[in-house]
Structure formats: structure tokens, C-alpha cells
mmCIF file of C-alpha atoms in Angstrom:
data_model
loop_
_atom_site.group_PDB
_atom_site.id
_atom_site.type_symbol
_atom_site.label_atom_id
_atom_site.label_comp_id
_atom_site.label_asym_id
_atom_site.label_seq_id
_atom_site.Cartn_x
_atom_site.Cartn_y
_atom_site.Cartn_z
ATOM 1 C CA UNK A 1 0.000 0.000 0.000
ATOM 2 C CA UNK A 2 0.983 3.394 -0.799
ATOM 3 C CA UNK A 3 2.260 5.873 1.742
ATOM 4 C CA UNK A 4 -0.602 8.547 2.827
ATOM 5 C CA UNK A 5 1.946 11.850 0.957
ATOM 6 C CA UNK A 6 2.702 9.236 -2.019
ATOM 7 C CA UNK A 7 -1.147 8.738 -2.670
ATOM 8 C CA UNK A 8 -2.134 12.349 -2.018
ATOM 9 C CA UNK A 9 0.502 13.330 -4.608
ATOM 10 C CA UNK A 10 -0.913 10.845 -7.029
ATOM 11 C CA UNK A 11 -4.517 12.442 -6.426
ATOM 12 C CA UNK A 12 -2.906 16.448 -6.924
ATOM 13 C CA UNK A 13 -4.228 18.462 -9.667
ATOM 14 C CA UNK A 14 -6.067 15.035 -10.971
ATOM 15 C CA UNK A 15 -9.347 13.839 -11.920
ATOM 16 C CA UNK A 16 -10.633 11.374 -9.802
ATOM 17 C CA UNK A 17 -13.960 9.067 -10.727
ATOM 18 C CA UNK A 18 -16.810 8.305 -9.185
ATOM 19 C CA UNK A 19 -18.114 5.529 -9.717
ATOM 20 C CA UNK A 20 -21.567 4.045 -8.954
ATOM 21 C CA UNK A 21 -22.059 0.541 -10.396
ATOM 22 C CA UNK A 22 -25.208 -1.376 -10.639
ATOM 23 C CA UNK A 23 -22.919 -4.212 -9.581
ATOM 24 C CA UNK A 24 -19.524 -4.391 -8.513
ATOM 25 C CA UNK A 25 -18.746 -6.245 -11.788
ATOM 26 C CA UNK A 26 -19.938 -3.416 -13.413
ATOM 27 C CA UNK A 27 -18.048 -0.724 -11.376
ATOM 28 C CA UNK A 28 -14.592 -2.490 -12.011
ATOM 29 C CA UNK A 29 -15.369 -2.641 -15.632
ATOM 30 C CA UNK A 30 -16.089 1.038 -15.563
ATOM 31 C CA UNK A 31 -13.005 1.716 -13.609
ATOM 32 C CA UNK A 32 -10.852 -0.199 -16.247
ATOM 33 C CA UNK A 33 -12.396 1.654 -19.069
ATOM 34 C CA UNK A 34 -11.871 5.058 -17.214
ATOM 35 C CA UNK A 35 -8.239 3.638 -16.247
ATOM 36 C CA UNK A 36 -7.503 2.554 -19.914
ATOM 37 C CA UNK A 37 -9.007 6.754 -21.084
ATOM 38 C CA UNK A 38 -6.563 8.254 -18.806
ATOM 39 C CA UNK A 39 -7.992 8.638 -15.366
ATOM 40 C CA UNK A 40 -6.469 6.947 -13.017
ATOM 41 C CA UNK A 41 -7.756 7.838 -9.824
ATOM 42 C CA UNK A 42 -10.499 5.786 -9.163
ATOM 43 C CA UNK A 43 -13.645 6.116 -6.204
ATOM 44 C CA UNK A 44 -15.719 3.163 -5.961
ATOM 45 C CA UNK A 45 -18.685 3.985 -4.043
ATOM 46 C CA UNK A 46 -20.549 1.933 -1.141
ATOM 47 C CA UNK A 47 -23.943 2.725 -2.884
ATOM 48 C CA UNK A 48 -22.844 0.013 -5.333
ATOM 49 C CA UNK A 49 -23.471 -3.168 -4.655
ATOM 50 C CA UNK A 50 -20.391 -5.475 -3.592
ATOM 51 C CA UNK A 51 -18.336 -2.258 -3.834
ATOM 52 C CA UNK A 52 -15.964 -4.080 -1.395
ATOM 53 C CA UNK A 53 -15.237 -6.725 -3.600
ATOM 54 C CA UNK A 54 -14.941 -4.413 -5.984
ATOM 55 C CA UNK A 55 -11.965 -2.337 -4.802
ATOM 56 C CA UNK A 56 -10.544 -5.178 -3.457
ATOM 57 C CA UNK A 57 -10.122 -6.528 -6.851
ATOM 58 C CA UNK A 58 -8.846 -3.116 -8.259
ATOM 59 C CA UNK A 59 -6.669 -3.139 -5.773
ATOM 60 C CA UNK A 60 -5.024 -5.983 -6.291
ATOM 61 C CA UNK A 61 -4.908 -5.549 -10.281
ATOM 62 C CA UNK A 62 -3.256 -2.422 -9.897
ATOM 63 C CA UNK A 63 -1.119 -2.854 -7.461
ATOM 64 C CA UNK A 64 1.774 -2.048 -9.194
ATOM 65 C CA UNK A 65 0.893 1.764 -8.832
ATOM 66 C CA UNK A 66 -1.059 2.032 -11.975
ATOM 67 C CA UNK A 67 -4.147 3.232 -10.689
ATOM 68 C CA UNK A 68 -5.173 4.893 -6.932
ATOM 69 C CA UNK A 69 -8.166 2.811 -5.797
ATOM 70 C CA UNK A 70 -10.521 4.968 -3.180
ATOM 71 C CA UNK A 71 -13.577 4.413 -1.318
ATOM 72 C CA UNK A 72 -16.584 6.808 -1.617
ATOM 73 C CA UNK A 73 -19.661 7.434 0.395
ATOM 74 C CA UNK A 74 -18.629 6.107 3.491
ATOM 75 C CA UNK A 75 -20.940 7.032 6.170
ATOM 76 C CA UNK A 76 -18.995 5.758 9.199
ATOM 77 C CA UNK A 77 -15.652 4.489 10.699
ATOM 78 C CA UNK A 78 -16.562 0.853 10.621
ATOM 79 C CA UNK A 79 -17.404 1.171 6.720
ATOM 80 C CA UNK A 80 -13.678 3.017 6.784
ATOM 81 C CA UNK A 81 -12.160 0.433 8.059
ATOM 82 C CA UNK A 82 -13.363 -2.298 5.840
ATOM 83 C CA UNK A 83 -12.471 -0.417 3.208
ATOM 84 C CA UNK A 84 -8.655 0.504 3.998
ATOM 85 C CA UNK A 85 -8.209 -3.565 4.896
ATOM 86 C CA UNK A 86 -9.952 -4.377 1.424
ATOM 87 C CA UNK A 87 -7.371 -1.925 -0.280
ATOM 88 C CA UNK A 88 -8.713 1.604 -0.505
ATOM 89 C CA UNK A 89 -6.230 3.926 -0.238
ATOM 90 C CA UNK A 90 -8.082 6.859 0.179
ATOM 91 C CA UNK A 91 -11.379 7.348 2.160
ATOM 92 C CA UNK A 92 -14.123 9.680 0.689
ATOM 93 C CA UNK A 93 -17.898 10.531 2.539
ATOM 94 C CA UNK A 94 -20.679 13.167 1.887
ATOM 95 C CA UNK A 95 -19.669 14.396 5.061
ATOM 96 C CA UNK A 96 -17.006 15.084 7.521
ATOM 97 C CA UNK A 97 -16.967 12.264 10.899
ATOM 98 C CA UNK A 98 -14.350 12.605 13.483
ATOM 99 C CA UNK A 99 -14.619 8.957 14.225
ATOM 100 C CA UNK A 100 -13.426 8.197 10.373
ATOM 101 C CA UNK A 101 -11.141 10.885 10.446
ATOM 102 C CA UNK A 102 -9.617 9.312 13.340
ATOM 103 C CA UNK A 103 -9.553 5.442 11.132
ATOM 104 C CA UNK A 104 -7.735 7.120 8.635
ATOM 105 C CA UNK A 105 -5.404 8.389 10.718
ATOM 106 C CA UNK A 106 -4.781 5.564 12.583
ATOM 107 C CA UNK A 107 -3.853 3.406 8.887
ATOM 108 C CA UNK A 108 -1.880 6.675 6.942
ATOM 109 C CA UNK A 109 -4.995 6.755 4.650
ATOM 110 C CA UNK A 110 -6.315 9.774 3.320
ATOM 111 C CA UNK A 111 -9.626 10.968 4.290
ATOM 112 C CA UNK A 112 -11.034 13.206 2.384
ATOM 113 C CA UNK A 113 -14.783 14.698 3.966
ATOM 114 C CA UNK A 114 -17.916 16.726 2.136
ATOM 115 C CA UNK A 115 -18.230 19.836 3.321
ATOM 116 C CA UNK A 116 -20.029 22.949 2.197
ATOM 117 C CA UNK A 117 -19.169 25.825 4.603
ATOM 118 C CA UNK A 118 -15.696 27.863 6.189
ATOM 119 C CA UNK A 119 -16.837 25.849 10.436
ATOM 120 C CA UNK A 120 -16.729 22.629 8.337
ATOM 121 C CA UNK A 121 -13.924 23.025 6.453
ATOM 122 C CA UNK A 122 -11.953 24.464 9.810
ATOM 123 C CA UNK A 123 -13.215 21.721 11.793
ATOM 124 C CA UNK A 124 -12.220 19.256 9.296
ATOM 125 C CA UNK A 125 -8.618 20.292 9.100
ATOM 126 C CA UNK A 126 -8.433 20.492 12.468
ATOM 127 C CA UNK A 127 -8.974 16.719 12.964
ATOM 128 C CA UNK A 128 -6.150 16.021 10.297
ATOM 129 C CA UNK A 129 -7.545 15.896 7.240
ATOM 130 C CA UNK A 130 -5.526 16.819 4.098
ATOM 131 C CA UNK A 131 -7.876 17.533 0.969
ATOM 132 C CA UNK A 132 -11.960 18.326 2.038
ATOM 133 C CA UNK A 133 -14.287 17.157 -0.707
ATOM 134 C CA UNK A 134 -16.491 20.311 -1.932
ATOM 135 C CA UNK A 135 -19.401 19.276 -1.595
ATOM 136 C CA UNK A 136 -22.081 19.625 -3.338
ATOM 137 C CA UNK A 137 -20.071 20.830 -5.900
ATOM 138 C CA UNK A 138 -22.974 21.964 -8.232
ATOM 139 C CA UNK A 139 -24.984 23.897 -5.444
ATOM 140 C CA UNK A 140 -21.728 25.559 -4.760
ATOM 141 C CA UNK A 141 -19.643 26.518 -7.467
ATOM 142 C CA UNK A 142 -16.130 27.255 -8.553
ATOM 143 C CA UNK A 143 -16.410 30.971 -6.947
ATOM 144 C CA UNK A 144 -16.666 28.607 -3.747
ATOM 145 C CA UNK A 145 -13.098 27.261 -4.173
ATOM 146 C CA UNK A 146 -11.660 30.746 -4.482
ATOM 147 C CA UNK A 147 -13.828 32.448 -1.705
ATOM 148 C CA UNK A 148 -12.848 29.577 0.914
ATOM 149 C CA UNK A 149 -8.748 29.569 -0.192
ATOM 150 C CA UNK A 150 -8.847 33.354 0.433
ATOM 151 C CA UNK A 151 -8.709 32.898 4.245
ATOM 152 C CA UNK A 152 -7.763 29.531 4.154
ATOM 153 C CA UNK A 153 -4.709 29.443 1.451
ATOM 154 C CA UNK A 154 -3.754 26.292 2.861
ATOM 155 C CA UNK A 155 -6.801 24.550 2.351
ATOM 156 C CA UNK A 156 -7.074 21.343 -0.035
ATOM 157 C CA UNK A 157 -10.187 21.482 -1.582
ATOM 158 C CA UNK A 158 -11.612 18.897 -4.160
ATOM 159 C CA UNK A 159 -15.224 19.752 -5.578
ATOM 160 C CA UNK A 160 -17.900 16.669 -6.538
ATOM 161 C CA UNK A 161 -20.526 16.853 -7.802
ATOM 162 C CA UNK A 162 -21.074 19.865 -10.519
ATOM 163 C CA UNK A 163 -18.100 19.027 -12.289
ATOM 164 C CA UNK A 164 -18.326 18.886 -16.120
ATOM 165 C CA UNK A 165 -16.209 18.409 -19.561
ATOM 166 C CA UNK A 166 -17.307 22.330 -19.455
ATOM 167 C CA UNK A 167 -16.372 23.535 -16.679
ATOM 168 C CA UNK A 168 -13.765 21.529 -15.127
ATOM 169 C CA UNK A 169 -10.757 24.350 -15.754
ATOM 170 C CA UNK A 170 -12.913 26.784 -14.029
ATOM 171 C CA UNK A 171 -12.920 24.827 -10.820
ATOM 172 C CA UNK A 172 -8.925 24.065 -11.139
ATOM 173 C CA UNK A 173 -8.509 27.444 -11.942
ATOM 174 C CA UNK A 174 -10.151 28.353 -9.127
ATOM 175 C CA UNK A 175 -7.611 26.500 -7.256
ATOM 176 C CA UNK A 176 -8.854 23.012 -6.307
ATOM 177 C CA UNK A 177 -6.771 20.576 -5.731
ATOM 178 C CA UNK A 178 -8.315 17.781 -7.826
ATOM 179 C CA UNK A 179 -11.966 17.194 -8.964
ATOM 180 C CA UNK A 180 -14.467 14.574 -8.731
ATOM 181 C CA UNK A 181 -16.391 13.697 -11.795
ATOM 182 C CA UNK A 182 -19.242 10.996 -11.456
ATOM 183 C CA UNK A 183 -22.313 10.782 -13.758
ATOM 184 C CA UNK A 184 -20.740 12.938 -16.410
ATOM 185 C CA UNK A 185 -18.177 10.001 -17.679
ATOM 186 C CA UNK A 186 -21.844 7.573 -18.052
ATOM 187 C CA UNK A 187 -24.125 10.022 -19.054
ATOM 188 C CA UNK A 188 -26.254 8.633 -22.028
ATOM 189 C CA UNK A 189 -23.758 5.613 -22.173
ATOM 190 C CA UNK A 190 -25.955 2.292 -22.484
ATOM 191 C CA UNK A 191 -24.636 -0.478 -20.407
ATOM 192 C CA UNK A 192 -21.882 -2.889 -21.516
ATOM 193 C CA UNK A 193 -20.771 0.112 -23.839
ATOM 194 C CA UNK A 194 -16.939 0.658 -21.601
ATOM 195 C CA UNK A 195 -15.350 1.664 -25.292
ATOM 196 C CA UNK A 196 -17.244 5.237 -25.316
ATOM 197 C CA UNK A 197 -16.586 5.357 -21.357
ATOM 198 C CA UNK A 198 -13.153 5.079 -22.038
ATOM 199 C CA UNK A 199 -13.177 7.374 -24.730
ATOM 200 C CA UNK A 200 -14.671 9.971 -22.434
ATOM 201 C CA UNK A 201 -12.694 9.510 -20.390
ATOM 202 C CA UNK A 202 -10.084 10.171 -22.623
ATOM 203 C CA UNK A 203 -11.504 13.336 -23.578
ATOM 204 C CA UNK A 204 -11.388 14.496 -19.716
ATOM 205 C CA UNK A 205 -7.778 13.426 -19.160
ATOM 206 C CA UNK A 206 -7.008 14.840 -22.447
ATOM 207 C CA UNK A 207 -8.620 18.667 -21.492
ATOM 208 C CA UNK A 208 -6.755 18.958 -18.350
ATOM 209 C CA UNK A 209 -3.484 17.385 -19.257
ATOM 210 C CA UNK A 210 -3.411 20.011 -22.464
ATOM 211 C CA UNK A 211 -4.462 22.508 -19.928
ATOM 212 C CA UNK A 212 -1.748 21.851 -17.317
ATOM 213 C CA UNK A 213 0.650 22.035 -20.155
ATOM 214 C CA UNK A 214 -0.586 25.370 -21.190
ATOM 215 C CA UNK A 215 -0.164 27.005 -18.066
ATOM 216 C CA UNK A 216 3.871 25.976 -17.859
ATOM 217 C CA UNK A 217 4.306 27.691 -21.244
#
């Protein structure tokens, strides 16, 4: 398993997906074809069904450092904790719990909370958290990112929800520290189809990479 600074440089300035499978067959197909477009950080969600089995499995297949395997929407430290022993080497929730805070401490996982105001956000970073999910990222808006970072400059912030092939440079140029997309990679995408997912995904990876070029010019 990857050191807690090693994966939260892997996740820096990247696009990580969400993923919400009908099946956990189906979300580590989805993961591969967003893997095989380009992104490589990777959130398998507990609202899918056998999502532990599911990131244990990605975990093992890219163990080699391919991929970053997280867990999403987990609601409490016991869920945490199943995760991180399955593999997941990042920890993601709606919301921000001192108890799972305190799990991912414990293991050098990163935990990374939804929040949607400056207390949260405070309270969050207080506990030891390094990167608070934005959340949600649609009700709240890139403007968010740069409001928050004006008295917090030191704060990691990582929108989901919101995020789009449109508007995903305005929310890293708003200074976030990575971005989730979900729905967007799927969206109109008939089931089995992973080709267009991974071409997508491709197109995501593509627009920020040529974008993070841009800016070093």
C-alpha cells in the first residue's frame, strides 16, 4: 500500500472518478475503461453493490501503482475500516466524521470529507484531514473554491458533484486541488458500452493534461 503523501501526490491536480455501479462487476469494468481513457484515480462507491469486492479486486490488479483505488460514500468508521483492509487507499464521505477521520489516521490513509461551509472546512482540518471534498459541488460553485482559499490558502479542496467536460478548468482554476467527476463520464452511455466510457474519459484526461501544459508555457 501506498504511503498517505505518495497517494495524495498521485490524487494532486487530478481527476478522480466516481463511480456508482449497478454491480460491482460493473463498477470495475467502468473503472478499467476510465483507467484505460486516462484517469487513473479511481472512487468506488458503497452505494454500489459489492463495492468491497470491488476495490478489493482493483486493488489488487493495480497494485503495481497504476491506478489509486478509493472508497466513496462512506458514512462511518466501521465502513472506513473495511475499506482501507480491502485496499482503498483513500477514504471519501458526503460528510465530515471525526470517528473516520480518526480510522484514517490511525492506517496513513487519506480521508477526504464533504463539506459545504468555512466551520466545516476548519473543523475538518483540524482533525487532520488533508484535501476536504467540496461538496455539493454543483450547489456551490467554482467561486466557492476561491472564496474559501482566500482565508484559508492552505486549504485542499476537491469539488464533486457539478463538475463537467465544461467547466472543469474553471474549478482548477479556481484553485482546487483535484476534482471529482461521477455521472458525467456515463451520461447517455448504455450499459456494456466501456469503449465510449473510455473514450470519455479520454476526452477528460485529455482537457486537463493540455491545460496543465498550457499554463507551464
Amino acid at each position: 500500500m501506498l504511503q498517505k503523501y505518495t497517494i495524495l501526490t498521485r490524487l494532486q491536480g487530478q481527476i478522480i472518478a466516481v463511480i456508482r455501479g449497478k454491480s460491482g462487476q460493473e463498477a470495475i469494468e467502468t473503472a478499467e475503461a476510465c483507467i484505460r481513457g486516462g484517469i487513473t484515480c479511481i472512487e468506488i462507491t458503497f452505494t454500489t453493490p459489492d463495492a468491497l469486492e470491488a476495490i478489493k479486486q482493483l486493488s489488487r490488479q493495480y497494485n503495481e501503482g497504476e491506478a489509486v483505488i478509493g472508497a466513496g460514500t462512506v458514512l462511518d468508521a466501521e465502513t472506513a475500516r473495511m475499506a482501507i483492509m480491502s485496499g482503498a487507499e483513500y477514504v471519501v464521505s458526503p460528510h465530515f466524521d471525526g470517528e473516520i477521520s480518526r480510522i484514517c489516521n490511525r492506517y496513513s490513509i487519506p480521508y477526504l470529507p464533504g463539506c459545504s461551509s468555512v466551520t466545516d472546512i476548519v473543523e475538518a482540518l483540524a482533525s487532520g484531514v488533508d484535501v476536504v471534498k467540496a461538496f455539493p459541488g454543483g450547489n456551490l460553485g467554482p467561486s466557492f473554491i476561491k472564496s474559501v482559499k482566500g482565508p484559508l490558502p492552505h486549504a485542499n479542496l476537491m469539488p464533486s458533484g457539478g463538475v463537467s467536460y465544461d467547466n472543469i478548468l474553471d474549478w482548477f482554476e479556481a484553485g482546487s486541488f483535484a476534482v471529482g467527476v461521477g455521472s458525467e463520464l456515463t451520461k447517455g452511455i448504455q450499459k456494456g458500452e466501456y469503449l465510449l466510457i473510455e473514450k470519455r474519459a479520454k476526452e477528460y484526461a485529455d482537457k486537463v493534461k493540455q491545460a496543465g501544459a498550457a499554463s507551464t508555457i
